[in-house]
Amino acid sequence: MESKDRSTVVPPERRRKAPAKAAAAPRPRDAERTKAAILKAARDEFCTHGFNGARVDAIAARAKANKRLLYHYFGNKEALYSAVLLDAYQEIRRGERELKISQYDPVEAVDRIIRFTFRHFLANPWFPRLLSVENLQDAKFARRIENLDDIRSPIVGELKEIIARGHASGVFRTDVDSMQLYISIVSLCYFYVSNMKTLSVVFGRDLGEFALIQEREAQAVQMVIDYLRTRRT
């Protein structure tokens, strides 16, 4: 006796098609956002571990970016570090240009330069650390920057004009080199921020306290203004 096939046969017209999977929408690639994230992650990595200790894998992980994209946008570790360094210099130079200090009287102009410099370091404590990393490299990467005007401060030239105006109005001395004056201003602001942790331990006081920060800023301003007002004997 022939066995019957008990399996059900569904007519073609009654067969239900499985719903097609929706095609995954391609993720929009925001190149600028990705590059910015990589730069930020690289900056943190270089500031924390130095140039030699920084790792590309760690930078990609920090940025939540594919390592291949990192190489695509920046080339290699050296080129990425150079981009971080240039970006850091360009940021502070943009801030200096936005001061437009030539519109102020000489004393106020110098006051504003000092306060801007101090507050920039304070708001961006990574910047002094990055400069320390580059100095440990003997400024090797800074020398490779194609357009050095991108890292030169416009303040040096403006200070020369401010000193001349101050002398003409009888408030400033004239025997001042604007480059040396700028270095002095940066030094007064840089040291406090770059050494805040160790100085706090040495003196047993938290130099990050708002009152002490205000006191330091005011003293830096007073020291420079008093120097500019001092007459040579």
Coordinates of C-alpha atoms in Angstrom, one line a residue:
M1 CA 0.0 0.0 0.0
E2 CA 1.4 3.3 -1.0
S3 CA 2.1 5.7 2.0
K4 CA 0.5 9.1 1.9
D5 CA 2.7 12.2 2.3
R6 CA 1.0 14.0 5.1
S7 CA 3.1 17.2 4.6
T8 CA 0.9 20.2 3.7
V9 CA 1.5 21.7 0.3
V10 CA 0.8 25.4 0.2
P11 CA -0.3 26.7 -3.2
P12 CA 2.1 29.3 -4.6
E13 CA -0.6 32.0 -4.5
R14 CA -1.1 31.5 -0.8
R15 CA 2.6 31.5 0.2
R16 CA 3.5 34.5 2.3
K17 CA 6.7 36.2 1.5
A18 CA 9.0 36.9 4.4
P19 CA 9.3 40.6 4.9
A20 CA 12.4 41.9 3.3
K21 CA 15.0 43.3 5.7
A22 CA 15.1 47.0 5.6
A23 CA 18.4 48.1 4.1
A24 CA 20.5 49.7 6.8
A25 CA 20.8 53.4 6.2
P26 CA 24.4 54.4 5.6
R27 CA 25.8 56.3 8.6
P28 CA 26.6 59.9 7.5
R29 CA 30.3 60.4 7.8
D30 CA 31.1 63.7 9.4
A31 CA 34.7 64.1 8.5
E32 CA 35.3 67.3 10.4
R33 CA 33.7 66.0 13.6
T34 CA 35.8 62.8 13.4
K35 CA 39.0 64.7 12.8
A36 CA 38.2 67.0 15.7
A37 CA 37.6 64.1 17.9
I38 CA 40.8 62.5 16.9
L39 CA 42.8 65.7 17.5
K40 CA 41.2 66.1 20.9
A41 CA 42.0 62.5 21.8
A42 CA 45.5 62.7 20.5
R43 CA 46.1 65.9 22.4
D44 CA 45.0 64.2 25.7
E45 CA 47.2 61.2 24.9
F46 CA 50.3 63.2 24.1
C47 CA 49.9 65.4 27.1
T48 CA 49.5 62.4 29.4
H49 CA 52.1 60.1 28.0
G50 CA 54.4 62.4 26.0
F51 CA 55.3 61.9 22.4
N52 CA 57.2 58.6 22.9
G53 CA 54.7 57.1 25.3
A54 CA 51.6 57.9 23.3
R55 CA 50.0 55.1 21.3
V56 CA 47.9 55.3 18.2
D57 CA 45.6 52.5 19.4
A58 CA 44.9 54.4 22.6
I59 CA 44.2 57.6 20.6
A60 CA 41.7 55.8 18.3
A61 CA 40.0 54.3 21.4
R62 CA 39.8 57.7 23.1
A63 CA 38.3 59.2 19.9
K64 CA 36.0 56.2 19.4
A65 CA 37.3 56.2 15.8
N66 CA 38.5 53.5 13.5
K67 CA 42.3 53.5 13.4
R68 CA 42.2 53.3 9.6
L69 CA 40.4 56.7 9.6
L70 CA 43.1 58.1 11.9
Y71 CA 45.8 57.1 9.4
H72 CA 43.6 58.3 6.5
Y73 CA 43.1 61.8 7.9
F74 CA 46.5 62.4 9.5
G75 CA 49.0 59.9 8.0
N76 CA 51.0 58.6 11.0
K77 CA 51.8 59.4 14.6
E78 CA 54.3 62.1 13.8
A79 CA 52.0 63.9 11.5
L80 CA 49.1 63.6 14.0
Y81 CA 51.3 65.1 16.8
S82 CA 52.3 67.9 14.4
A83 CA 48.7 68.6 13.7
V84 CA 47.9 68.7 17.5
L85 CA 50.8 71.1 18.1
L86 CA 49.8 73.5 15.3
D87 CA 46.2 73.5 16.3
A88 CA 47.2 74.4 19.9
Y89 CA 49.3 77.3 18.7
Q90 CA 46.6 78.5 16.3
E91 CA 44.0 78.5 19.1
I92 CA 45.9 80.9 21.3
R93 CA 46.9 83.1 18.4
R94 CA 43.3 83.5 17.4
G95 CA 42.5 84.6 20.9
E96 CA 45.3 87.1 20.9
R97 CA 44.2 88.6 17.6
E98 CA 40.6 88.9 18.9
L99 CA 41.8 91.1 21.8
K100 CA 42.2 94.0 19.3
I101 CA 44.4 95.7 22.0
S102 CA 45.4 98.7 19.8
Q103 CA 42.0 100.3 20.7
Y104 CA 43.0 100.6 24.4
D105 CA 45.2 103.0 26.2
P106 CA 48.7 101.6 26.9
V107 CA 48.2 100.5 30.5
E108 CA 44.8 98.8 29.8
A109 CA 46.2 97.1 26.7
V110 CA 49.1 95.5 28.7
D111 CA 46.6 94.6 31.5
R112 CA 44.4 92.8 29.0
I113 CA 47.3 90.9 27.4
I114 CA 48.4 89.6 30.8
R115 CA 44.9 88.6 31.9
F116 CA 44.2 86.9 28.6
T117 CA 47.4 84.9 28.7
F118 CA 46.9 83.8 32.3
R119 CA 43.3 82.8 31.7
H120 CA 44.1 80.9 28.6
F121 CA 46.6 78.8 30.4
L122 CA 44.2 78.3 33.3
A123 CA 41.3 77.3 31.1
N124 CA 43.6 75.0 29.0
P125 CA 46.1 73.4 31.4
W126 CA 46.9 70.9 28.7
F127 CA 48.6 73.6 26.7
P128 CA 51.5 74.1 29.1
R129 CA 51.9 70.3 29.2
L130 CA 51.9 70.1 25.4
L131 CA 54.6 72.8 25.3
S132 CA 56.6 70.8 27.8
V133 CA 56.3 67.7 25.6
E134 CA 57.6 69.7 22.6
N135 CA 60.5 71.1 24.5
L136 CA 61.5 67.6 25.4
Q137 CA 61.6 67.0 21.7
D138 CA 63.9 70.0 21.3
A139 CA 61.2 71.8 19.3
K140 CA 61.8 69.3 16.5
F141 CA 58.1 69.4 15.3
A142 CA 57.7 73.1 15.8
R143 CA 60.6 73.7 13.4
R144 CA 58.8 71.6 10.7
I145 CA 55.7 73.8 10.7
E146 CA 55.7 75.3 7.2
N147 CA 54.2 78.7 8.0
L148 CA 55.8 79.8 11.2
D149 CA 53.6 82.9 11.2
D150 CA 50.9 80.4 12.4
I151 CA 52.7 80.0 15.7
R152 CA 54.2 83.5 16.1
S153 CA 52.4 85.7 18.5
P154 CA 51.0 89.0 17.0
I155 CA 51.3 90.4 20.5
V156 CA 55.1 91.0 20.2
G157 CA 54.6 93.5 17.4
E158 CA 51.6 95.1 19.1
L159 CA 53.6 95.5 22.4
K160 CA 56.2 97.5 20.5
E161 CA 53.6 99.9 19.4
I162 CA 52.0 100.0 22.9
I163 CA 55.3 100.8 24.6
A164 CA 55.9 103.6 22.1
R165 CA 52.4 105.1 22.8
G166 CA 53.0 104.7 26.5
H167 CA 56.3 106.6 26.3
A168 CA 54.7 109.3 24.2
S169 CA 52.0 109.8 26.9
G170 CA 54.7 109.8 29.6
V171 CA 53.7 106.6 31.4
F172 CA 56.1 104.0 30.1
R173 CA 59.9 103.7 29.8
T174 CA 61.3 103.1 26.3
D175 CA 64.2 100.7 26.9
V176 CA 62.0 97.7 26.6
D177 CA 62.4 94.9 24.1
S178 CA 58.9 93.8 23.2
M179 CA 60.0 90.1 22.7
Q180 CA 61.6 90.0 26.1
L181 CA 58.5 91.6 27.6
Y182 CA 56.2 89.1 26.0
I183 CA 58.4 86.2 27.3
S184 CA 58.2 87.7 30.8
I185 CA 54.4 88.0 30.6
V186 CA 54.1 84.4 29.4
S187 CA 56.5 83.2 32.2
L188 CA 54.6 84.9 34.9
C189 CA 51.4 83.2 33.7
Y190 CA 52.8 79.8 32.6
F191 CA 54.7 78.8 35.7
Y192 CA 51.8 79.1 38.1
V193 CA 49.6 76.9 35.9
S194 CA 52.2 74.4 34.9
N195 CA 53.5 73.9 38.4
M196 CA 50.2 74.3 40.3
K197 CA 50.1 70.8 41.7
T198 CA 53.7 70.6 43.0
L199 CA 53.5 74.2 44.3
S200 CA 50.4 73.3 46.2
V201 CA 52.2 70.5 47.9
V202 CA 55.3 72.5 48.7
F203 CA 53.4 75.4 50.2
G204 CA 50.6 73.4 51.7
R205 CA 47.9 75.5 50.0
D206 CA 45.6 74.7 47.2
L207 CA 46.8 77.1 44.5
G208 CA 43.7 76.2 42.5
E209 CA 41.5 78.2 44.9
F210 CA 39.7 81.0 43.2
A211 CA 41.0 83.7 45.6
L212 CA 44.6 82.6 45.1
I213 CA 44.2 82.5 41.3
Q214 CA 42.8 86.1 41.4
E215 CA 45.7 87.2 43.6
R216 CA 48.2 85.7 41.3
E217 CA 46.7 87.3 38.2
A218 CA 46.6 90.7 39.9
Q219 CA 50.2 90.4 41.0
A220 CA 51.3 89.5 37.5
V221 CA 49.6 92.6 36.1
Q222 CA 51.0 94.8 38.8
M223 CA 54.6 93.5 38.3
V224 CA 54.6 94.2 34.6
I225 CA 52.9 97.6 34.8
D226 CA 55.3 98.7 37.6
Y227 CA 58.3 97.6 35.5
L228 CA 57.1 99.5 32.5
R229 CA 56.5 102.6 34.6
T230 CA 60.0 102.5 36.2
R231 CA 62.4 105.1 35.0
R232 CA 66.0 104.2 34.3
T233 CA 68.4 105.9 36.6

